[in-house]
Amino acid sequence: MSAPLTQPDDLADGDGRDTPDIARPPEDLLRQVQADVATAGGEWAAAANREGAIGATMFDLPGSEDNTVTVLLPREQVQAAPSQALVRIRSRGDDRSYLGIVTAGPFAEPDTLRADSHLLVTVTARGGIYLPPYHGRVQVTILGEELSDGTLAPPRLRPLPNSPVFALTDEESAAVLRTGGDLRLGLVVGHRNVVVNVPSDRKEILPRHMVILGTTGAGKTTTVGRLVQQAQAAGMAVILLDVEGEYTHLHESADHPRMLAALAGRGLKPAGVPADQMTLYHLVGRETANPHHPRLRPFSLQFAYLSPYTAMTILGLSEAQEQRFLKAYDIAKELLRDLGIFPQREAAPEEKARQERIARELDEFERGYPRLTLALLMDVVAACLAMVEKSGDGAPRKGQRGSELVSDADLAGFAPSTPQLRQPDGRAALLRRLHSMNPPGHPVSWRALLGRLGRLQRLRVFDSHQARPLNYQDMLRPGAVSVLDLSDSGASELNNLVIADVLRGVQQAQEKAYRAYEKARTHNPAAPPPPRVLLIIEEAHEFLSAERIEKMKILFEQVARVAKRGRKRWLSLALVTQLPAHLPRQVLSLVNNYILHKLADPQVITALRHTIGGIDESLWSRLPGLAPGQAIVSFGHMARPLLVSIDPAPCKLRMVD
C-alpha cells in the first residue's frame, strides 16, 4: 500500500505554517502517482530471498573466466566480503545454490564515473572532499554447487546475473573449508574465528608428509615450534633434528615479550612441552646449546648401522675410491665371519641360525653389516694399501705354496688397531682374505680412501664407549619429544650421517611396532595401533640437495623408501628449508602437505607452481609479500589452500627475532 498523501512533517514549520521556500507538488499529481503505485501492485518491497544479502552477481564480460563470477556490493557492504570470505550464491531463476570464496578484492568503484576520470583524479590529488557514490566489487571462485543433502558437487552451470549473495558465518565457513582437527595451526586470514587445524589421527593426512618453506625471518621456526607442541599434546612421538639449537628450550614456556603479546591476542597461554616428555640428545664429544636441560643424553653412532652406499655418498668418494671401499667392505664382512664375531661362533644354535638369516637377507641399501666397526674397515683398507704398495703393481705376489701367496712380508709396516687383528689367528684370517679376494692395485686411491675414512674416525662419534647409540624404541613412545641438537657438529657431513642413521633407525623401529600391531590385531581387534610419529628435518636442503641426489641416487631411494613405507605405518616426514630451490622435484613429489611462508625468488615460486596444485593465482601473487607468521597452508583434508596467520609458539624458542 502507498503512503497517505499528506504533507510530511519536515515540510512544515513548527507552528504548522508551510515552509515558503519548498515547492509543494500539486494535489492532482500526488493522486496520480498514488494511482500508478496501486496499479503496479503497491509499494516496492525487497524480495524475501534477498533478505540478508550483501551483494549480487554481475553480468559476465568477454574476459570472464570459468568457475569465477564477479559480485557487486552496495556501499554499506563493501567490507562485508574480505579476501578468503566464503559466500553462498542463490542463482536467480533456476533456484540453484553455489558456494564460493573471495579470491580478489574487495575493490571500491564509483557508480557513475570511471575511477581514473579527470574529475576524480584532480579532486583527489588536490585534497578535495568530493566523494561520489560508489560500490564494491569482488571476484568469487566457485567451490561447488550445493545439493539438497548439503554436499558439494562440481558445478555444471554458472550462477545467473543479479543473483543474491550471502556471507557465511564462521561456523559455516569452517565446515565448508574442512579445517577441523586436533593440531591447531592458526586463523584463516579474512576471518575472525575460523581456525585451521590438522587431524593427527587420519592416516591419509600427516603420513603423506609435509614441507615447510620460507625465507629467513618468515616464521618457519615459530611454525615448527607450534607444530611440535601441538603434536606432543595429541600424543604423537616427535623427533626433531635441530641443526641450529633453536629448539633446545621447548620444555620452557615462551617468555619473549612480543611472543607473549601475540599469544594473548589469540587468547592462548604460554606453555612448554612437559619436561618429563622431552629428551635433548647431543653427539658424544660435542656441546649442546642448552647444557642445563633436565633430560640431557649424549649419543654415539654405530658404523654398522650405516649403509655402505649412504656412506660413500656422504664421503663424496670418486668412482675408483668407491670400488676400493666396496672391496674393503666385502673383505671386512668375511673377516667378521671368519673370526666368529658375526655370526657369533659361540652363540646358541637358534641364535646362530637367526644371525645367519640376518646376514643372508641383509639389504645393504638400508643398513650396514652387523658389528662392523669403522676401525676394522680402516684396518682392512690399510692392509690393502700396504699390500699394493709392497707389490708395486697391485697384483698379489706368487709364492711357492698357494696357501702362502700373501704373507706377513706383504704387510710390512701394517699395525692394526682392532684387537682381533693383532692376534695370530686374526692376522692369518686377514692374509687369507686378501689373497682370495685380490684387492685392486694403484695405491693412490687406497691412500685417498684411507684419508676419507680417517676424517670420519677423527670425528670420534662412531662406536664410542662413552655414549650409547640412540634407542629408537624409547624415542617412539606416544607423547615423547626427542630433540637432536646438532648445533656443535661443525660439519654438514656429520649432520647428514646422523640424519641417515635416524631415518634408518626410526623406520626399522616403526616397522617392528607395526608388525607387532598387525600380529596382535589378529587375536584382538581392539589392539592399540603403533605410535604416530612425526620426524622433522631442519635445513633439509643440506641432506637432500639436487646435487647429492643426482650424484648418488641411492640417497633419494633411501628417503623414498622411508616416505612410501611411512605412509602406511604412521611415520610422517616434515622437511624444513629456507632454500627450496635446492630440493629436487623427486623429493617434492613425495609430499602432499605444504606450509609456504614468504618466498621472494620468482624462479622458486615458478617451480613450486608446477609442483603444487590447487593454489589459485591470487595466493601465488601474495606469496612474495607475506608478513612474518603468515603462510599459505595446503593439507589433504582441506577443501582448498588458505592464507593462514600461524599461531605463535607457546613454548620457548632459543632465537626469536
Short mmCIF file of C-alpha atoms in Angstrom, two decimals, residues 124-554:
data_model
loop_
_atom_site.label_atom_id
_atom_site.label_comp_id
_atom_site.label_asym_id
_atom_site.label_seq_id
_atom_site.Cartn_x
_atom_site.Cartn_y
_atom_site.Cartn_z
CA THR A 124 41.67 13.61 -5.05
CA ALA A 125 45.12 14.91 -5.93
CA ARG A 126 44.26 18.43 -4.72
CA GLY A 127 42.80 17.30 -1.42
CA GLY A 128 39.17 17.75 -2.40
CA ILE A 129 36.41 16.39 -0.23
CA TYR A 130 34.14 15.29 -3.06
CA LEU A 131 33.26 11.59 -2.72
CA PRO A 132 30.88 10.29 -5.37
CA PRO A 133 28.52 7.38 -4.73
CA TYR A 134 30.42 4.09 -5.03
CA HIS A 135 30.05 0.32 -4.71
CA GLY A 136 32.27 -2.66 -4.04
CA ARG A 137 33.44 -5.44 -6.36
CA VAL A 138 34.91 -8.86 -5.51
CA GLN A 139 35.91 -11.86 -7.57
CA VAL A 140 34.48 -15.13 -6.29
CA THR A 141 35.80 -18.58 -7.19
CA ILE A 142 33.06 -21.21 -7.20
CA LEU A 143 33.83 -24.12 -4.85
CA GLY A 144 30.85 -26.19 -5.93
CA GLU A 145 27.11 -26.48 -6.21
CA GLU A 146 25.20 -27.24 -3.00
CA LEU A 147 22.98 -30.29 -3.30
CA SER A 148 19.82 -30.90 -1.32
CA ASP A 149 21.69 -33.04 1.24
CA GLY A 150 24.22 -30.27 1.92
CA THR A 151 27.11 -31.82 -0.01
CA LEU A 152 29.10 -30.04 -2.72
CA ALA A 153 29.26 -31.22 -6.31
CA PRO A 154 31.30 -29.85 -9.22
CA PRO A 155 29.21 -27.08 -10.81
CA ARG A 156 27.71 -27.81 -14.22
CA LEU A 157 26.42 -24.26 -14.72
CA ARG A 158 27.18 -20.76 -13.53
CA PRO A 159 25.08 -18.55 -11.24
CA LEU A 160 22.82 -16.30 -13.30
CA PRO A 161 23.23 -12.49 -13.25
CA ASN A 162 21.72 -10.45 -10.42
CA SER A 163 21.66 -13.46 -8.09
CA PRO A 164 21.78 -12.59 -4.39
CA VAL A 165 24.99 -13.30 -2.49
CA PHE A 166 25.14 -14.07 1.24
CA ALA A 167 28.10 -14.19 3.61
CA LEU A 168 28.62 -17.42 5.54
CA THR A 169 29.15 -17.40 9.28
CA ASP A 170 32.47 -18.51 10.75
CA GLU A 171 30.92 -21.82 11.79
CA GLU A 172 29.59 -22.45 8.30
CA SER A 173 32.92 -21.40 6.76
CA ALA A 174 34.91 -23.81 8.94
CA ALA A 175 32.61 -26.66 7.93
CA VAL A 176 32.88 -25.84 4.23
CA LEU A 177 36.66 -25.37 4.29
CA ARG A 178 37.08 -28.61 6.30
CA THR A 179 39.61 -27.15 8.72
CA GLY A 180 38.85 -29.49 11.62
CA GLY A 181 41.44 -31.49 13.54
CA ASP A 182 43.33 -31.68 16.82
CA LEU A 183 46.54 -29.87 15.80
CA ARG A 184 45.84 -26.13 15.73
CA LEU A 185 47.93 -24.10 13.25
CA GLY A 186 46.32 -20.67 13.16
CA LEU A 187 43.49 -18.47 11.88
CA VAL A 188 42.31 -18.05 8.29
CA VAL A 189 43.16 -14.55 7.08
CA GLY A 190 39.90 -12.72 6.39
CA HIS A 191 38.01 -14.46 9.21
CA ARG A 192 37.99 -13.71 12.90
CA ASN A 193 37.29 -17.15 14.29
CA VAL A 194 37.94 -19.74 11.57
CA VAL A 195 40.74 -21.91 12.96
CA VAL A 196 42.87 -24.13 10.74
CA ASN A 197 43.54 -27.49 12.36
CA VAL A 198 45.20 -30.67 11.14
CA PRO A 199 43.87 -34.11 12.16
CA SER A 200 46.67 -36.23 13.60
CA ASP A 201 44.54 -39.37 13.71
CA ARG A 202 43.85 -39.71 9.98
CA LYS A 203 46.40 -41.85 8.19
CA GLU A 204 45.72 -40.22 4.83
CA ILE A 205 46.78 -36.76 6.06
CA LEU A 206 50.02 -36.37 8.04
CA PRO A 207 51.74 -39.61 6.97
CA ARG A 208 51.61 -38.24 3.44
CA HIS A 209 54.40 -35.90 4.60
CA MET A 210 54.86 -32.12 4.51
CA VAL A 211 57.32 -29.36 3.70
CA ILE A 212 57.68 -26.02 5.49
CA LEU A 213 59.30 -23.45 3.21
CA GLY A 214 60.19 -19.79 3.64
CA THR A 215 62.96 -17.23 3.67
CA THR A 216 64.92 -16.28 6.77
CA GLY A 217 62.66 -14.47 9.24
CA ALA A 218 59.44 -15.59 7.57
CA GLY A 219 58.26 -17.58 10.60
CA LYS A 220 59.35 -21.18 9.95
CA THR A 221 60.82 -21.62 13.44
CA THR A 222 57.61 -20.43 15.09
CA THR A 223 55.60 -22.78 12.88
CA VAL A 224 57.79 -25.75 13.80
CA GLY A 225 57.63 -24.86 17.50
CA ARG A 226 53.86 -24.64 17.31
CA LEU A 227 53.64 -27.93 15.40
CA VAL A 228 55.84 -29.78 17.91
CA GLN A 229 53.82 -28.53 20.89
CA GLN A 230 50.51 -29.47 19.29
CA ALA A 231 51.73 -32.88 18.08
CA GLN A 232 53.03 -33.76 21.55
CA ALA A 233 49.74 -32.73 23.15
CA ALA A 234 47.94 -35.01 20.67
CA GLY A 235 50.05 -37.99 21.76
CA MET A 236 52.38 -38.17 18.77
CA ALA A 237 56.04 -39.13 19.10
CA VAL A 238 58.06 -36.17 17.76
CA ILE A 239 61.70 -36.42 16.63
CA LEU A 240 63.30 -33.11 15.66
CA LEU A 241 66.73 -32.79 14.03
CA ASP A 242 67.83 -29.33 15.19
CA VAL A 243 70.91 -28.07 13.33
CA GLU A 244 70.95 -24.62 14.97
CA GLY A 245 69.96 -25.43 18.55
CA GLU A 246 66.79 -23.34 18.22
CA TYR A 247 64.50 -25.88 19.87
CA THR A 248 66.60 -26.89 22.87
CA HIS A 249 64.35 -24.96 25.30
CA LEU A 250 60.97 -26.32 24.20
CA HIS A 251 60.28 -27.58 27.73
CA GLU A 252 60.10 -23.96 28.90
CA SER A 253 57.22 -21.53 28.37
CA ALA A 254 57.60 -18.66 25.91
CA ASP A 255 58.99 -15.55 27.62
CA HIS A 256 59.73 -13.14 24.77
CA PRO A 257 57.52 -10.01 25.16
CA ARG A 258 56.48 -10.00 21.52
CA MET A 259 55.55 -13.67 21.63
CA LEU A 260 53.60 -13.22 24.86
CA ALA A 261 51.67 -10.31 23.37
CA ALA A 262 50.87 -12.34 20.25
CA LEU A 263 49.67 -15.28 22.34
CA ALA A 264 47.46 -13.02 24.42
CA GLY A 265 45.99 -11.55 21.25
CA ARG A 266 44.85 -15.03 20.22
CA GLY A 267 43.58 -15.94 23.67
CA LEU A 268 46.36 -18.53 24.06
CA LYS A 269 48.60 -19.16 27.04
CA PRO A 270 52.36 -19.81 27.03
CA ALA A 271 53.20 -23.42 27.84
CA GLY A 272 56.26 -25.55 27.24
CA VAL A 273 56.44 -29.21 26.32
CA PRO A 274 56.24 -31.28 29.56
CA ALA A 275 59.81 -31.60 30.81
CA ASP A 276 59.41 -35.30 31.60
CA GLN A 277 58.37 -35.94 27.98
CA MET A 278 61.24 -34.12 26.26
CA THR A 279 64.76 -35.50 25.85
CA LEU A 280 67.63 -33.43 24.45
CA TYR A 281 70.26 -35.51 22.64
CA HIS A 282 73.71 -34.37 21.54
CA LEU A 283 76.60 -36.14 19.85
CA VAL A 284 79.27 -37.54 22.11
CA GLY A 285 82.16 -35.10 22.43
CA ARG A 286 80.02 -32.20 21.19
CA GLU A 287 78.46 -29.35 23.13
CA THR A 288 74.74 -28.60 23.32
CA ALA A 289 73.01 -25.24 23.13
CA ASN A 290 71.25 -25.97 26.43
CA PRO A 291 73.61 -27.79 28.84
CA HIS A 292 71.13 -27.29 31.71
CA HIS A 293 68.32 -29.33 30.19
CA PRO A 294 66.90 -31.75 32.79
CA ARG A 295 66.95 -34.72 30.38
CA LEU A 296 70.26 -34.43 28.54
CA ARG A 297 71.57 -37.52 26.72
CA PRO A 298 74.81 -37.90 24.71
CA PHE A 299 74.70 -40.44 21.90
CA SER A 300 77.11 -42.09 19.50
CA LEU A 301 76.75 -43.55 16.02
CA GLN A 302 77.32 -47.17 15.08
CA PHE A 303 79.11 -47.64 11.81
CA ALA A 304 77.40 -50.99 11.40
CA TYR A 305 74.04 -49.21 11.06
CA LEU A 306 75.22 -47.02 8.20
CA SER A 307 74.51 -48.29 4.69
CA PRO A 308 77.80 -48.55 2.73
CA TYR A 309 76.14 -46.77 -0.18
CA THR A 310 74.99 -43.92 2.02
CA ALA A 311 78.48 -43.68 3.50
CA MET A 312 80.01 -43.41 0.02
CA THR A 313 77.57 -40.64 -0.89
CA ILE A 314 78.23 -38.62 2.23
CA LEU A 315 82.00 -39.07 1.94
CA GLY A 316 81.92 -37.90 -1.68
CA LEU A 317 84.11 -40.74 -3.00
CA SER A 318 85.31 -40.91 -6.58
CA GLU A 319 84.47 -43.91 -8.73
CA ALA A 320 87.86 -45.55 -8.07
CA GLN A 321 87.55 -44.89 -4.36
CA GLU A 322 84.04 -46.38 -4.34
CA GLN A 323 85.37 -49.59 -5.93
CA ARG A 324 88.01 -49.91 -3.26
CA PHE A 325 85.56 -49.05 -0.49
CA LEU A 326 83.22 -51.84 -1.55
CA LYS A 327 86.09 -54.31 -1.91
CA ALA A 328 87.37 -53.49 1.59
CA TYR A 329 83.81 -53.71 2.92
CA ASP A 330 83.42 -57.23 1.49
CA ILE A 331 86.75 -58.31 2.99
CA ALA A 332 85.72 -56.92 6.38
CA LYS A 333 82.42 -58.82 6.29
CA GLU A 334 84.20 -62.10 5.60
CA LEU A 335 86.67 -61.37 8.38
CA LEU A 336 83.80 -60.95 10.85
CA ARG A 337 82.53 -64.36 9.81
CA ASP A 338 86.00 -65.97 9.95
CA LEU A 339 86.64 -64.57 13.42
CA GLY A 340 83.23 -65.64 14.71
CA ILE A 341 82.17 -62.08 15.51
CA PHE A 342 79.06 -62.19 13.31
CA PRO A 343 77.52 -64.65 13.04
CA GLN A 344 78.80 -65.50 16.51
CA ARG A 345 80.67 -68.77 16.63
CA GLU A 346 79.74 -69.49 20.24
CA ALA A 347 76.07 -68.49 20.01
CA ALA A 348 73.29 -70.97 20.74
CA PRO A 349 72.06 -72.87 17.66
CA GLU A 350 68.81 -70.89 17.46
CA GLU A 351 70.56 -67.55 17.82
CA LYS A 352 73.27 -68.54 15.34
CA ALA A 353 70.61 -69.54 12.81
CA ARG A 354 68.91 -66.18 13.32
CA GLN A 355 72.16 -64.32 12.75
CA GLU A 356 72.86 -66.38 9.65
CA ARG A 357 69.47 -65.41 8.30
CA ILE A 358 70.14 -61.73 9.03
CA ALA A 359 73.49 -61.89 7.23
CA ARG A 360 71.94 -63.68 4.28
CA GLU A 361 68.92 -61.39 3.89
CA LEU A 362 70.71 -58.12 4.67
CA ASP A 363 69.79 -55.21 2.37
CA GLU A 364 72.89 -53.03 2.27
CA PHE A 365 70.95 -50.23 0.67
CA GLU A 366 69.22 -49.78 4.04
CA ARG A 367 71.89 -50.56 6.65
CA GLY A 368 75.42 -51.86 7.09
CA TYR A 369 76.75 -55.24 8.15
CA PRO A 370 76.12 -56.04 11.85
CA ARG A 371 79.03 -55.42 14.25
CA LEU A 372 81.27 -53.97 11.57
CA THR A 373 83.22 -51.08 13.08
CA LEU A 374 84.88 -48.15 11.36
CA ALA A 375 88.20 -49.16 12.97
CA LEU A 376 88.05 -52.64 11.42
CA LEU A 377 87.22 -51.26 7.98
CA MET A 378 90.13 -48.82 8.21
CA ASP A 379 92.44 -51.68 9.19
CA VAL A 380 91.36 -53.61 6.11
CA VAL A 381 91.93 -50.56 3.89
CA ALA A 382 95.37 -50.03 5.48
CA ALA A 383 96.23 -53.70 4.86
CA CYS A 384 95.19 -53.43 1.22
CA LEU A 385 97.28 -50.27 0.86
CA ALA A 386 100.31 -51.96 2.42
CA MET A 387 99.93 -54.95 0.12
CA VAL A 388 99.60 -52.99 -3.12
CA GLU A 389 102.48 -50.71 -2.15
CA LYS A 390 104.66 -53.77 -1.50
CA SER A 391 103.75 -55.48 -4.77
CA GLY A 392 104.18 -52.35 -6.85
CA ASP A 393 101.58 -53.11 -9.48
CA GLY A 394 98.93 -54.31 -7.05
CA ALA A 395 98.98 -57.96 -8.13
CA PRO A 396 99.46 -60.49 -5.28
CA ARG A 397 102.96 -61.92 -5.06
CA LYS A 398 103.19 -65.53 -6.06
CA GLY A 399 104.91 -67.76 -3.53
CA GLN A 400 105.77 -71.39 -3.74
CA ARG A 401 102.69 -72.55 -1.85
CA GLY A 402 99.20 -71.45 -2.74
CA SER A 403 98.21 -71.00 0.86
CA GLU A 404 101.04 -68.52 1.37
CA LEU A 405 100.63 -66.31 -1.66
CA VAL A 406 100.18 -63.36 0.70
CA SER A 407 102.46 -63.34 3.70
CA ASP A 408 103.43 -61.10 6.59
CA ALA A 409 106.16 -59.69 4.41
CA ASP A 410 103.49 -58.20 2.15
CA LEU A 411 102.06 -56.24 5.09
CA ALA A 412 105.30 -54.70 6.28
CA GLY A 413 104.57 -51.71 8.46
CA PHE A 414 100.87 -52.62 8.89
CA ALA A 415 99.84 -52.12 12.53
CA PRO A 416 96.12 -52.81 13.07
CA SER A 417 94.12 -51.01 15.75
CA THR A 418 91.49 -53.75 16.00
CA PRO A 419 92.45 -56.15 18.84
CA GLN A 420 91.33 -59.26 16.92
CA LEU A 421 93.66 -58.48 14.00
CA ARG A 422 96.62 -58.18 16.36
CA GLN A 423 96.16 -61.81 17.32
CA PRO A 424 97.86 -64.52 15.20
CA ASP A 425 94.52 -66.07 14.18
CA GLY A 426 93.12 -62.71 13.16
CA ARG A 427 96.18 -61.77 11.13
CA ALA A 428 96.15 -65.17 9.40
CA ALA A 429 92.46 -64.73 8.53
CA LEU A 430 93.21 -61.29 7.07
CA LEU A 431 96.03 -62.68 4.92
CA ARG A 432 93.77 -65.44 3.58
CA ARG A 433 91.03 -62.98 2.67
CA LEU A 434 93.46 -60.60 0.97
CA HIS A 435 94.69 -63.47 -1.15
CA SER A 436 91.27 -64.88 -2.03
CA MET A 437 89.57 -61.55 -2.76
CA ASN A 438 92.53 -59.93 -4.58
CA PRO A 439 92.03 -56.16 -3.93
CA PRO A 440 92.80 -53.89 -6.91
CA GLY A 441 96.09 -52.04 -7.18
CA HIS A 442 97.16 -48.40 -7.58
CA PRO A 443 97.88 -47.25 -4.02
CA VAL A 444 96.88 -43.62 -4.71
CA SER A 445 93.16 -44.42 -4.50
CA TRP A 446 93.66 -46.63 -1.45
CA ARG A 447 95.56 -43.83 0.28
CA ALA A 448 92.84 -41.29 -0.58
CA LEU A 449 90.15 -43.64 0.71
CA LEU A 450 92.05 -44.17 3.95
CA GLY A 451 92.25 -40.40 4.34
CA ARG A 452 88.49 -40.01 3.87
CA LEU A 453 87.79 -42.71 6.45
CA GLY A 454 90.33 -41.09 8.75
CA ARG A 455 88.26 -37.91 8.65
CA LEU A 456 85.30 -39.92 9.91
CA GLN A 457 87.41 -41.53 12.59
CA ARG A 458 88.65 -38.16 13.84
CA LEU A 459 85.06 -37.11 14.46
CA ARG A 460 85.11 -39.62 17.35
CA VAL A 461 81.37 -40.26 17.14
CA PHE A 462 81.40 -43.84 15.85
CA ASP A 463 81.38 -46.90 18.11
CA SER A 464 82.21 -44.82 21.19
CA HIS A 465 82.42 -46.40 24.62
CA GLN A 466 81.47 -43.08 26.26
CA ALA A 467 77.88 -42.95 24.96
CA ARG A 468 75.27 -45.42 23.79
CA PRO A 469 73.58 -45.34 20.38
CA LEU A 470 70.09 -43.89 20.08
CA ASN A 471 67.31 -46.05 21.48
CA TYR A 472 64.64 -45.63 18.82
CA GLN A 473 62.01 -47.69 20.58
CA ASP A 474 62.24 -45.31 23.54
CA MET A 475 62.02 -42.31 21.21
CA LEU A 476 58.79 -43.65 19.67
CA ARG A 477 56.80 -43.51 22.90
CA PRO A 478 53.47 -41.66 22.45
CA GLY A 479 53.88 -38.06 23.56
CA ALA A 480 57.70 -38.21 23.62
CA VAL A 481 59.65 -35.29 22.14
CA SER A 482 63.24 -36.05 21.10
CA VAL A 483 65.36 -33.07 20.01
CA LEU A 484 68.73 -33.95 18.45
CA ASP A 485 70.95 -30.90 18.91
CA LEU A 486 73.46 -30.81 16.03
CA SER A 487 74.45 -27.17 16.50
CA ASP A 488 78.03 -28.11 17.50
CA SER A 489 78.63 -30.78 14.86
CA GLY A 490 80.87 -28.47 12.85
CA ALA A 491 80.26 -30.17 9.50
CA SER A 492 77.27 -30.83 7.28
CA GLU A 493 78.69 -34.30 6.53
CA LEU A 494 78.33 -35.24 10.20
CA ASN A 495 74.78 -33.89 10.26
CA ASN A 496 74.00 -35.98 7.22
CA LEU A 497 75.41 -39.09 8.89
CA VAL A 498 73.12 -38.51 11.85
CA ILE A 499 70.11 -37.89 9.60
CA ALA A 500 70.81 -41.09 7.65
CA ASP A 501 71.10 -43.07 10.88
CA VAL A 502 67.90 -41.57 12.28
CA LEU A 503 65.94 -42.27 9.09
CA ARG A 504 67.02 -45.89 9.14
CA GLY A 505 66.54 -46.36 12.87
CA VAL A 506 63.11 -44.74 13.05
CA GLN A 507 61.89 -46.66 10.02
CA GLN A 508 63.03 -50.03 11.40
CA ALA A 509 61.62 -49.35 14.87
CA GLN A 510 58.28 -48.22 13.43
CA GLU A 511 58.06 -51.22 11.11
CA LYS A 512 58.74 -53.52 14.06
CA ALA A 513 55.99 -51.81 16.07
CA TYR A 514 53.59 -52.05 13.13
CA ARG A 515 54.27 -55.77 12.62
CA ALA A 516 53.62 -56.35 16.32
CA TYR A 517 50.35 -54.41 15.99
CA GLU A 518 49.21 -56.45 12.98
CA LYS A 519 50.04 -59.69 14.78
CA ALA A 520 48.18 -58.61 17.91
CA ARG A 521 45.18 -57.46 15.90
CA THR A 522 44.58 -60.98 14.57
CA HIS A 523 43.79 -62.08 18.13
CA ASN A 524 42.46 -58.78 19.48
CA PRO A 525 40.74 -56.38 17.04
CA ALA A 526 40.90 -53.67 19.71
CA ALA A 527 44.70 -53.86 19.98
CA PRO A 528 46.25 -50.35 20.23
CA PRO A 529 47.82 -49.11 16.97
CA PRO A 530 51.51 -48.25 16.73
CA PRO A 531 52.58 -44.76 17.82
CA ARG A 532 52.03 -41.90 15.42
CA VAL A 533 55.46 -40.47 14.60
CA LEU A 534 56.43 -37.02 13.29
CA LEU A 535 60.04 -36.74 12.11
CA ILE A 536 61.11 -33.14 11.41
CA ILE A 537 64.34 -32.44 9.47
CA GLU A 538 65.60 -28.86 9.69
CA GLU A 539 67.77 -27.45 6.85
CA ALA A 540 66.66 -30.37 4.69
CA HIS A 541 68.39 -28.92 1.62
CA GLU A 542 71.81 -29.83 3.06
CA PHE A 543 70.86 -33.51 3.13
CA LEU A 544 68.56 -33.77 0.12
CA SER A 545 70.12 -31.33 -2.32
CA ALA A 546 69.65 -31.90 -6.03
CA GLU A 547 73.41 -32.20 -6.40
CA ARG A 548 73.63 -35.08 -3.92
CA ILE A 549 70.69 -36.94 -5.38
CA GLU A 550 71.97 -36.54 -8.93
CA LYS A 551 75.36 -37.84 -7.89
CA MET A 552 74.09 -40.77 -5.84
CA LYS A 553 70.50 -41.82 -6.45
CA ILE A 554 70.69 -44.34 -3.62
#
